[in-house]
Amino acid sequence: MKAFMGQTEEGRGSSTSSAPMDVDELEKVVQMAANVGTLNREEDKEEYEIFAVNEEENPEATISIKHGQAIDIGFQFLIEKMENSPNQYHICTYTPALLVHNFQSRKAKIMESVKLMESSLPNITSKANIDKVDLLFFVLYTSNHWHLLVVDVKKKRATSYNSIKGSARYMVVAKRWVTLLDAFFKFCGIMDDPLELVYDDQCPDQSSDSANCVLFVIKFMETISKKGEIEWKFSQTNMPLIRAQFATEILTHASAKSLTM
């Protein structure tokens, strides 16, 4: 199983209410992503077998799988931008969204999860590998909502970026994931001190009646991965354009792929 995606040193050159997962918001874009399955190698599909569900029994869970895949695809496009302009981006590591959720939602003791993470995430289990990376991206799924946690290992800091702020449920989930990461890093000999958890209050907000969290997460990663001061140059009003740009990237990739087959 390919447990994580990212760059290596060698590879570089405020609403408080929960937003519903409205399928109509992203369904067309996500469906396009599903139709160009060449974006994910065959072995990558194993990541999603973790969430094997029956659509008739649990349609909401099936929707969450599609949206998780869309976030993963968004990061794949970001990798291409990083490779084309390596001096403009930090070295970032990304763990597939649904794999993170599998660990996040396991009803197991912390050490059981830590040992499973060690076998599933080999590229972040050693200090030598971690020292080559600037940022670790983890996408968390909570109550039909996706939000982002970014770990700066050198600064020993985890920052939660959420397009819905002030909700205790999201803050608690971020804290639980950081607790698991603390145990994981200590077990792997990466660090003994716990991560400082910070809740960012400057990132853009989605409107309370929208379901744009997937696009917000993708834009968060794109913005944070760039070197220099973080500048938020998008907002809820830009979401129709961002959705169209994402769809164009998918179609362009699919078209280029078909020409090489």
PDB file of C-alpha atoms in Angstrom:
ATOM      1  CA  MET A   1       0.000   0.000   0.000  1.00  0.00           C
ATOM      2  CA  LYS A   2       1.307   3.449  -0.841  1.00  0.00           C
ATOM      3  CA  ALA A   3       0.725   5.055   2.534  1.00  0.00           C
ATOM      4  CA  PHE A   4       1.757   8.584   1.821  1.00  0.00           C
ATOM      5  CA  MET A   5       2.337  11.067  -0.941  1.00  0.00           C
ATOM      6  CA  GLY A   6       4.801  13.915  -0.950  1.00  0.00           C
ATOM      7  CA  GLN A   7       8.117  15.332  -1.967  1.00  0.00           C
ATOM      8  CA  THR A   8      11.484  13.969  -0.947  1.00  0.00           C
ATOM      9  CA  GLU A   9      14.820  15.759  -0.914  1.00  0.00           C
ATOM     10  CA  GLU A  10      15.831  13.823  -3.983  1.00  0.00           C
ATOM     11  CA  GLY A  11      12.510  14.437  -5.740  1.00  0.00           C
ATOM     12  CA  ARG A  12      12.688  18.256  -5.640  1.00  0.00           C
ATOM     13  CA  GLY A  13      14.597  20.216  -8.081  1.00  0.00           C
ATOM     14  CA  SER A  14     -16.946  32.147  11.528  1.00  0.00           C
ATOM     15  CA  SER A  15     -19.773  29.961  11.785  1.00  0.00           C
ATOM     16  CA  THR A  16     -19.970  27.502  14.673  1.00  0.00           C
ATOM     17  CA  SER A  17     -22.611  25.271  13.085  1.00  0.00           C
ATOM     18  CA  SER A  18     -21.778  22.111  11.219  1.00  0.00           C
ATOM     19  CA  ALA A  19     -22.075  22.348   7.425  1.00  0.00           C
ATOM     20  CA  PRO A  20     -23.992  19.454   5.851  1.00  0.00           C
ATOM     21  CA  MET A  21     -22.375  17.338   3.168  1.00  0.00           C
ATOM     22  CA  ASP A  22     -24.560  18.453   0.279  1.00  0.00           C
ATOM     23  CA  VAL A  23     -23.781  16.164  -2.635  1.00  0.00           C
ATOM     24  CA  ASP A  24     -24.808  18.739  -5.220  1.00  0.00           C
ATOM     25  CA  GLU A  25     -21.963  21.083  -4.277  1.00  0.00           C
ATOM     26  CA  LEU A  26     -19.118  18.818  -5.409  1.00  0.00           C
ATOM     27  CA  GLU A  27     -20.738  15.784  -6.950  1.00  0.00           C
ATOM     28  CA  LYS A  28     -20.033  16.752 -10.565  1.00  0.00           C
ATOM     29  CA  VAL A  29     -16.372  17.469  -9.909  1.00  0.00           C
ATOM     30  CA  VAL A  30     -15.929  14.347  -7.795  1.00  0.00           C
ATOM     31  CA  GLN A  31     -17.640  12.252 -10.444  1.00  0.00           C
ATOM     32  CA  MET A  32     -15.181  13.547 -13.039  1.00  0.00           C
ATOM     33  CA  ALA A  33     -12.371  12.505 -10.741  1.00  0.00           C
ATOM     34  CA  ALA A  34     -13.879   9.041 -10.434  1.00  0.00           C
ATOM     35  CA  ASN A  35     -14.174   8.794 -14.218  1.00  0.00           C
ATOM     36  CA  VAL A  36     -10.462   9.396 -14.699  1.00  0.00           C
ATOM     37  CA  GLY A  37      -9.255   6.651 -12.398  1.00  0.00           C
ATOM     38  CA  THR A  38      -5.816   6.801 -14.002  1.00  0.00           C
ATOM     39  CA  LEU A  39      -5.077   9.572 -11.499  1.00  0.00           C
ATOM     40  CA  ASN A  40      -4.564   6.848  -8.887  1.00  0.00           C
ATOM     41  CA  ARG A  41      -2.383   3.862  -9.559  1.00  0.00           C
ATOM     42  CA  GLU A  42      -4.037   0.510  -9.140  1.00  0.00           C
ATOM     43  CA  GLU A  43      -2.346  -0.141  -5.805  1.00  0.00           C
ATOM     44  CA  ASP A  44      -3.565   3.228  -4.488  1.00  0.00           C
ATOM     45  CA  LYS A  45      -7.109   1.903  -4.570  1.00  0.00           C
ATOM     46  CA  GLU A  46      -6.244  -0.343  -1.622  1.00  0.00           C
ATOM     47  CA  GLU A  47      -6.330   2.768   0.558  1.00  0.00           C
ATOM     48  CA  TYR A  48     -10.048   3.081  -0.040  1.00  0.00           C
ATOM     49  CA  GLU A  49     -10.844  -0.547   0.670  1.00  0.00           C
ATOM     50  CA  ILE A  50     -10.465   0.457   4.315  1.00  0.00           C
ATOM     51  CA  PHE A  51     -13.825   2.171   3.917  1.00  0.00           C
ATOM     52  CA  ALA A  52     -15.580  -0.634   2.067  1.00  0.00           C
ATOM     53  CA  VAL A  53     -19.240   0.260   2.532  1.00  0.00           C
ATOM     54  CA  ASN A  54     -22.544  -0.564   0.934  1.00  0.00           C
ATOM     55  CA  GLU A  55     -23.908   2.557  -0.736  1.00  0.00           C
ATOM     56  CA  GLU A  56     -27.484   1.523  -0.150  1.00  0.00           C
ATOM     57  CA  GLU A  57     -26.808   0.965   3.540  1.00  0.00           C
ATOM     58  CA  ASN A  58     -24.727   4.077   4.118  1.00  0.00           C
ATOM     59  CA  PRO A  59     -24.852   6.619   1.257  1.00  0.00           C
ATOM     60  CA  GLU A  60     -23.316   9.352   3.436  1.00  0.00           C
ATOM     61  CA  ALA A  61     -20.217   7.233   4.038  1.00  0.00           C
ATOM     62  CA  THR A  62     -19.950   6.615   0.288  1.00  0.00           C
ATOM     63  CA  ILE A  63     -20.100  10.362  -0.319  1.00  0.00           C
ATOM     64  CA  SER A  64     -17.319  10.882   2.215  1.00  0.00           C
ATOM     65  CA  ILE A  65     -15.144   8.384   0.310  1.00  0.00           C
ATOM     66  CA  LYS A  66     -15.625  10.332  -2.919  1.00  0.00           C
ATOM     67  CA  HIS A  67     -14.778  13.600  -1.223  1.00  0.00           C
ATOM     68  CA  GLY A  68     -11.703  12.057   0.406  1.00  0.00           C
ATOM     69  CA  GLN A  69     -10.561  10.893  -3.018  1.00  0.00           C
ATOM     70  CA  ALA A  70     -11.093  14.420  -4.357  1.00  0.00           C
ATOM     71  CA  ILE A  71      -8.785  15.829  -1.644  1.00  0.00           C
ATOM     72  CA  ASP A  72      -6.139  13.220  -2.484  1.00  0.00           C
ATOM     73  CA  ILE A  73      -6.381  14.163  -6.164  1.00  0.00           C
ATOM     74  CA  GLY A  74      -6.058  17.824  -5.227  1.00  0.00           C
ATOM     75  CA  PHE A  75      -2.762  17.083  -3.484  1.00  0.00           C
ATOM     76  CA  GLN A  76      -1.510  15.135  -6.495  1.00  0.00           C
ATOM     77  CA  PHE A  77      -2.020  18.251  -8.602  1.00  0.00           C
ATOM     78  CA  LEU A  78      -0.199  20.267  -5.926  1.00  0.00           C
ATOM     79  CA  ILE A  79       2.772  17.893  -6.159  1.00  0.00           C
ATOM     80  CA  GLU A  80       3.030  18.715  -9.874  1.00  0.00           C
ATOM     81  CA  LYS A  81       3.170  22.435  -9.062  1.00  0.00           C
ATOM     82  CA  MET A  82       5.838  21.777  -6.419  1.00  0.00           C
ATOM     83  CA  GLU A  83       7.958  19.821  -8.879  1.00  0.00           C
ATOM     84  CA  ASN A  84       7.650  22.546 -11.527  1.00  0.00           C
ATOM     85  CA  SER A  85       8.602  25.343  -9.084  1.00  0.00           C
ATOM     86  CA  PRO A  86      10.564  23.653  -6.256  1.00  0.00           C
ATOM     87  CA  ASN A  87      12.048  26.879  -4.905  1.00  0.00           C
ATOM     88  CA  GLN A  88       8.597  28.274  -4.202  1.00  0.00           C
ATOM     89  CA  TYR A  89       7.362  25.414  -2.010  1.00  0.00           C
ATOM     90  CA  HIS A  90       8.193  23.701   1.245  1.00  0.00           C
ATOM     91  CA  ILE A  91       8.914  19.977   1.238  1.00  0.00           C
ATOM     92  CA  CYS A  92       5.590  18.474   2.257  1.00  0.00           C
ATOM     93  CA  THR A  93       4.361  15.004   3.098  1.00  0.00           C
ATOM     94  CA  TYR A  94       0.725  14.014   2.786  1.00  0.00           C
ATOM     95  CA  THR A  95      -1.067  10.958   4.120  1.00  0.00           C
ATOM     96  CA  PRO A  96      -4.191   9.972   2.126  1.00  0.00           C
ATOM     97  CA  ALA A  97      -7.341  11.380   3.707  1.00  0.00           C
ATOM     98  CA  LEU A  98      -9.198   8.129   4.211  1.00  0.00           C
ATOM     99  CA  LEU A  99      -6.153   6.393   5.638  1.00  0.00           C
ATOM    100  CA  VAL A 100      -5.910   9.142   8.256  1.00  0.00           C
ATOM    101  CA  HIS A 101      -9.583   8.720   9.021  1.00  0.00           C
ATOM    102  CA  ASN A 102      -9.091   4.991   9.484  1.00  0.00           C
ATOM    103  CA  PHE A 103      -6.552   5.633  12.257  1.00  0.00           C
ATOM    104  CA  GLN A 104      -8.565   8.577  13.589  1.00  0.00           C
ATOM    105  CA  SER A 105     -11.733   6.533  14.025  1.00  0.00           C
ATOM    106  CA  ARG A 106     -10.286   3.253  15.296  1.00  0.00           C
ATOM    107  CA  LYS A 107     -11.724   2.060  18.588  1.00  0.00           C
ATOM    108  CA  ALA A 108      -8.408   0.768  19.810  1.00  0.00           C
ATOM    109  CA  LYS A 109      -5.865   1.598  22.449  1.00  0.00           C
ATOM    110  CA  ILE A 110      -3.342   4.238  21.450  1.00  0.00           C
ATOM    111  CA  MET A 111      -0.407   1.838  21.248  1.00  0.00           C
ATOM    112  CA  GLU A 112      -2.358  -0.531  19.016  1.00  0.00           C
ATOM    113  CA  SER A 113      -3.003   2.327  16.606  1.00  0.00           C
ATOM    114  CA  VAL A 114       0.606   3.494  16.868  1.00  0.00           C
ATOM    115  CA  LYS A 115       1.966   0.081  15.897  1.00  0.00           C
ATOM    116  CA  LEU A 116      -0.422  -0.108  12.955  1.00  0.00           C
ATOM    117  CA  MET A 117       0.627   3.382  11.871  1.00  0.00           C
ATOM    118  CA  GLU A 118       4.266   2.313  12.036  1.00  0.00           C
ATOM    119  CA  SER A 119       3.636  -0.477   9.533  1.00  0.00           C
ATOM    120  CA  SER A 120       1.364   1.637   7.305  1.00  0.00           C
ATOM    121  CA  LEU A 121       3.377   4.884   7.222  1.00  0.00           C
ATOM    122  CA  PRO A 122       6.993   3.753   6.737  1.00  0.00           C
ATOM    123  CA  ASN A 123       8.127   7.055   5.265  1.00  0.00           C
ATOM    124  CA  ILE A 124       7.491   9.029   8.451  1.00  0.00           C
ATOM    125  CA  THR A 125       8.647   6.497  11.019  1.00  0.00           C
ATOM    126  CA  SER A 126      12.284   7.588  11.214  1.00  0.00           C
ATOM    127  CA  LYS A 127      13.921  10.830  12.282  1.00  0.00           C
ATOM    128  CA  ALA A 128      16.140  10.676   9.196  1.00  0.00           C
ATOM    129  CA  ASN A 129      13.102  10.829   6.928  1.00  0.00           C
ATOM    130  CA  ILE A 130      11.267  13.406   9.021  1.00  0.00           C
ATOM    131  CA  ASP A 131      14.308  15.695   9.053  1.00  0.00           C
ATOM    132  CA  LYS A 132      14.044  15.998   5.260  1.00  0.00           C
ATOM    133  CA  VAL A 133      10.474  17.292   5.452  1.00  0.00           C
ATOM    134  CA  ASP A 134       9.188  20.762   6.338  1.00  0.00           C
ATOM    135  CA  LEU A 135       5.479  20.067   6.800  1.00  0.00           C
ATOM    136  CA  LEU A 136       3.229  17.044   7.337  1.00  0.00           C
ATOM    137  CA  PHE A 137      -0.378  17.324   6.112  1.00  0.00           C
ATOM    138  CA  PHE A 138      -3.178  15.333   7.763  1.00  0.00           C
ATOM    139  CA  VAL A 139      -6.796  15.808   6.682  1.00  0.00           C
ATOM    140  CA  LEU A 140      -9.325  15.038   9.425  1.00  0.00           C
ATOM    141  CA  TYR A 141     -12.958  14.040   8.896  1.00  0.00           C
ATOM    142  CA  THR A 142     -15.458  14.975  11.590  1.00  0.00           C
ATOM    143  CA  SER A 143     -19.273  14.987  11.447  1.00  0.00           C
ATOM    144  CA  ASN A 144     -19.523  15.331   7.656  1.00  0.00           C
ATOM    145  CA  HIS A 145     -16.761  17.931   7.560  1.00  0.00           C
ATOM    146  CA  TRP A 146     -13.129  17.867   6.393  1.00  0.00           C
ATOM    147  CA  HIS A 147     -10.478  20.013   8.092  1.00  0.00           C
ATOM    148  CA  LEU A 148      -6.685  20.204   7.985  1.00  0.00           C
ATOM    149  CA  LEU A 149      -3.928  19.634  10.531  1.00  0.00           C
ATOM    150  CA  VAL A 150      -0.395  20.711   9.584  1.00  0.00           C
ATOM    151  CA  VAL A 151       2.601  19.518  11.599  1.00  0.00           C
ATOM    152  CA  ASP A 152       5.886  21.424  11.576  1.00  0.00           C
ATOM    153  CA  VAL A 153       8.143  18.836  13.189  1.00  0.00           C
ATOM    154  CA  LYS A 154      11.143  21.176  13.437  1.00  0.00           C
ATOM    155  CA  LYS A 155       9.087  23.690  15.436  1.00  0.00           C
ATOM    156  CA  LYS A 156       7.229  20.867  17.235  1.00  0.00           C
ATOM    157  CA  ARG A 157       3.956  22.539  16.378  1.00  0.00           C
ATOM    158  CA  ALA A 158       0.649  21.294  14.995  1.00  0.00           C
ATOM    159  CA  THR A 159      -1.719  23.882  13.518  1.00  0.00           C
ATOM    160  CA  SER A 160      -5.402  23.250  12.889  1.00  0.00           C
ATOM    161  CA  TYR A 161      -6.834  25.002   9.832  1.00  0.00           C
ATOM    162  CA  ASN A 162     -10.608  24.842   9.711  1.00  0.00           C
ATOM    163  CA  SER A 163     -13.103  26.617   7.483  1.00  0.00           C
ATOM    164  CA  ILE A 164     -15.637  26.267  10.330  1.00  0.00           C
ATOM    165  CA  LYS A 165     -14.259  27.824  13.488  1.00  0.00           C
ATOM    166  CA  GLY A 166     -15.345  27.721  17.105  1.00  0.00           C
ATOM    167  CA  SER A 167     -16.815  24.225  17.072  1.00  0.00           C
ATOM    168  CA  ALA A 168     -15.685  22.171  20.073  1.00  0.00           C
ATOM    169  CA  ARG A 169     -16.156  18.886  18.216  1.00  0.00           C
ATOM    170  CA  TYR A 170     -13.538  19.778  15.581  1.00  0.00           C
ATOM    171  CA  MET A 171     -11.123  21.108  18.180  1.00  0.00           C
ATOM    172  CA  VAL A 172     -11.422  17.914  20.208  1.00  0.00           C
ATOM    173  CA  VAL A 173     -10.761  15.738  17.147  1.00  0.00           C
ATOM    174  CA  ALA A 174      -7.659  17.766  16.291  1.00  0.00           C
ATOM    175  CA  LYS A 175      -6.426  17.379  19.870  1.00  0.00           C
ATOM    176  CA  ARG A 176      -7.028  13.614  19.819  1.00  0.00           C
ATOM    177  CA  TRP A 177      -5.108  13.245  16.557  1.00  0.00           C
ATOM    178  CA  VAL A 178      -2.196  15.265  17.972  1.00  0.00           C
ATOM    179  CA  THR A 179      -2.191  13.014  21.045  1.00  0.00           C
ATOM    180  CA  LEU A 180      -1.930   9.994  18.758  1.00  0.00           C
ATOM    181  CA  LEU A 181       0.859  11.650  16.762  1.00  0.00           C
ATOM    182  CA  ASP A 182       2.730  12.441  19.989  1.00  0.00           C
ATOM    183  CA  ALA A 183       2.640   8.762  20.914  1.00  0.00           C
ATOM    184  CA  PHE A 184       3.613   7.760  17.373  1.00  0.00           C
ATOM    185  CA  PHE A 185       6.595  10.128  17.197  1.00  0.00           C
ATOM    186  CA  LYS A 186       7.818   9.070  20.629  1.00  0.00           C
ATOM    187  CA  PHE A 187       7.446   5.375  19.769  1.00  0.00           C
ATOM    188  CA  CYS A 188       9.450   5.906  16.552  1.00  0.00           C
ATOM    189  CA  GLY A 189      12.147   7.903  18.341  1.00  0.00           C
ATOM    190  CA  ILE A 190      11.401  11.086  16.406  1.00  0.00           C
ATOM    191  CA  MET A 191      10.652  13.345  19.369  1.00  0.00           C
ATOM    192  CA  ASP A 192       9.938  13.050  23.076  1.00  0.00           C
ATOM    193  CA  ASP A 193       8.272  16.408  23.649  1.00  0.00           C
ATOM    194  CA  PRO A 194       4.579  16.777  22.799  1.00  0.00           C
ATOM    195  CA  LEU A 195       3.506  18.942  19.886  1.00  0.00           C
ATOM    196  CA  GLU A 196       2.150  22.396  20.602  1.00  0.00           C
ATOM    197  CA  LEU A 197      -1.391  22.552  19.187  1.00  0.00           C
ATOM    198  CA  VAL A 198      -2.507  25.868  17.684  1.00  0.00           C
ATOM    199  CA  TYR A 199      -5.934  26.679  16.257  1.00  0.00           C
ATOM    200  CA  ASP A 200      -5.514  29.131  13.387  1.00  0.00           C
ATOM    201  CA  ASP A 201      -8.102  31.913  13.355  1.00  0.00           C
ATOM    202  CA  GLN A 202      -6.976  33.694  10.176  1.00  0.00           C
ATOM    203  CA  CYS A 203      -7.774  31.156   7.469  1.00  0.00           C
ATOM    204  CA  PRO A 204     -10.903  31.806   5.356  1.00  0.00           C
ATOM    205  CA  ASP A 205     -14.341  30.648   6.506  1.00  0.00           C
ATOM    206  CA  GLN A 206     -16.969  28.825   4.528  1.00  0.00           C
ATOM    207  CA  SER A 207     -20.568  29.946   4.847  1.00  0.00           C
ATOM    208  CA  SER A 208     -22.729  27.984   7.258  1.00  0.00           C
ATOM    209  CA  ASP A 209     -25.025  26.768   4.463  1.00  0.00           C
ATOM    210  CA  SER A 210     -22.280  25.587   2.091  1.00  0.00           C
ATOM    211  CA  ALA A 211     -20.503  22.278   1.663  1.00  0.00           C
ATOM    212  CA  ASN A 212     -17.221  23.579   0.316  1.00  0.00           C
ATOM    213  CA  CYS A 213     -14.941  22.099   2.971  1.00  0.00           C
ATOM    214  CA  VAL A 214     -13.173  19.842   0.439  1.00  0.00           C
ATOM    215  CA  LEU A 215     -12.198  22.802  -1.718  1.00  0.00           C
ATOM    216  CA  PHE A 216     -11.152  24.791   1.340  1.00  0.00           C
ATOM    217  CA  VAL A 217      -8.845  21.974   2.477  1.00  0.00           C
ATOM    218  CA  ILE A 218      -7.258  21.765  -0.980  1.00  0.00           C
ATOM    219  CA  LYS A 219      -6.711  25.540  -1.054  1.00  0.00           C
ATOM    220  CA  PHE A 220      -5.390  25.509   2.515  1.00  0.00           C
ATOM    221  CA  MET A 221      -2.719  22.962   1.525  1.00  0.00           C
ATOM    222  CA  GLU A 222      -1.817  24.905  -1.598  1.00  0.00           C
ATOM    223  CA  THR A 223      -1.449  28.168   0.353  1.00  0.00           C
ATOM    224  CA  ILE A 224       0.444  26.752   3.341  1.00  0.00           C
ATOM    225  CA  SER A 225       2.873  24.773   1.197  1.00  0.00           C
ATOM    226  CA  LYS A 226       4.235  27.968  -0.390  1.00  0.00           C
ATOM    227  CA  LYS A 227       7.317  29.525   1.179  1.00  0.00           C
ATOM    228  CA  GLY A 228       7.102  32.914   2.877  1.00  0.00           C
ATOM    229  CA  GLU A 229       4.327  34.481   4.897  1.00  0.00           C
ATOM    230  CA  ILE A 230       0.964  32.776   4.545  1.00  0.00           C
ATOM    231  CA  GLU A 231      -1.380  34.929   2.456  1.00  0.00           C
ATOM    232  CA  TRP A 232      -5.025  33.942   2.195  1.00  0.00           C
ATOM    233  CA  LYS A 233      -6.056  35.062  -1.287  1.00  0.00           C
ATOM    234  CA  PHE A 234      -9.393  33.267  -1.535  1.00  0.00           C
ATOM    235  CA  SER A 235     -12.721  33.235   0.253  1.00  0.00           C
ATOM    236  CA  GLN A 236     -16.172  31.689   0.089  1.00  0.00           C
ATOM    237  CA  THR A 237     -17.067  33.969  -2.831  1.00  0.00           C
ATOM    238  CA  ASN A 238     -14.274  32.416  -4.915  1.00  0.00           C
ATOM    239  CA  MET A 239     -15.538  28.862  -4.534  1.00  0.00           C
ATOM    240  CA  PRO A 240     -17.437  28.658  -7.874  1.00  0.00           C
ATOM    241  CA  LEU A 241     -14.261  29.703  -9.719  1.00  0.00           C
ATOM    242  CA  ILE A 242     -12.047  27.380  -7.644  1.00  0.00           C
ATOM    243  CA  ARG A 243     -14.435  24.495  -8.330  1.00  0.00           C
ATOM    244  CA  ALA A 244     -14.249  25.220 -12.062  1.00  0.00           C
ATOM    245  CA  GLN A 245     -10.441  25.391 -11.937  1.00  0.00           C
ATOM    246  CA  PHE A 246     -10.309  22.048 -10.128  1.00  0.00           C
ATOM    247  CA  ALA A 247     -12.592  20.496 -12.745  1.00  0.00           C
ATOM    248  CA  THR A 248     -10.365  21.893 -15.502  1.00  0.00           C
ATOM    249  CA  GLU A 249      -7.279  20.369 -13.885  1.00  0.00           C
ATOM    250  CA  ILE A 250      -8.999  16.991 -13.750  1.00  0.00           C
ATOM    251  CA  LEU A 251     -10.087  17.160 -17.393  1.00  0.00           C
ATOM    252  CA  THR A 252      -6.677  18.400 -18.565  1.00  0.00           C
ATOM    253  CA  HIS A 253      -4.928  15.574 -16.714  1.00  0.00           C
ATOM    254  CA  ALA A 254      -7.358  13.003 -18.104  1.00  0.00           C
ATOM    255  CA  SER A 255      -6.872  14.323 -21.642  1.00  0.00           C
ATOM    256  CA  ALA A 256      -3.070  14.278 -21.357  1.00  0.00           C
ATOM    257  CA  LYS A 257      -3.199  10.777 -19.903  1.00  0.00           C
ATOM    258  CA  SER A 258      -5.332   9.475 -22.748  1.00  0.00           C
ATOM    259  CA  LEU A 259      -2.821  10.772 -25.302  1.00  0.00           C
ATOM    260  CA  THR A 260      -0.006   8.783 -23.723  1.00  0.00           C
ATOM    261  CA  MET A 261      -1.897   5.501 -23.522  1.00  0.00           C
TER     262      MET A 261
END
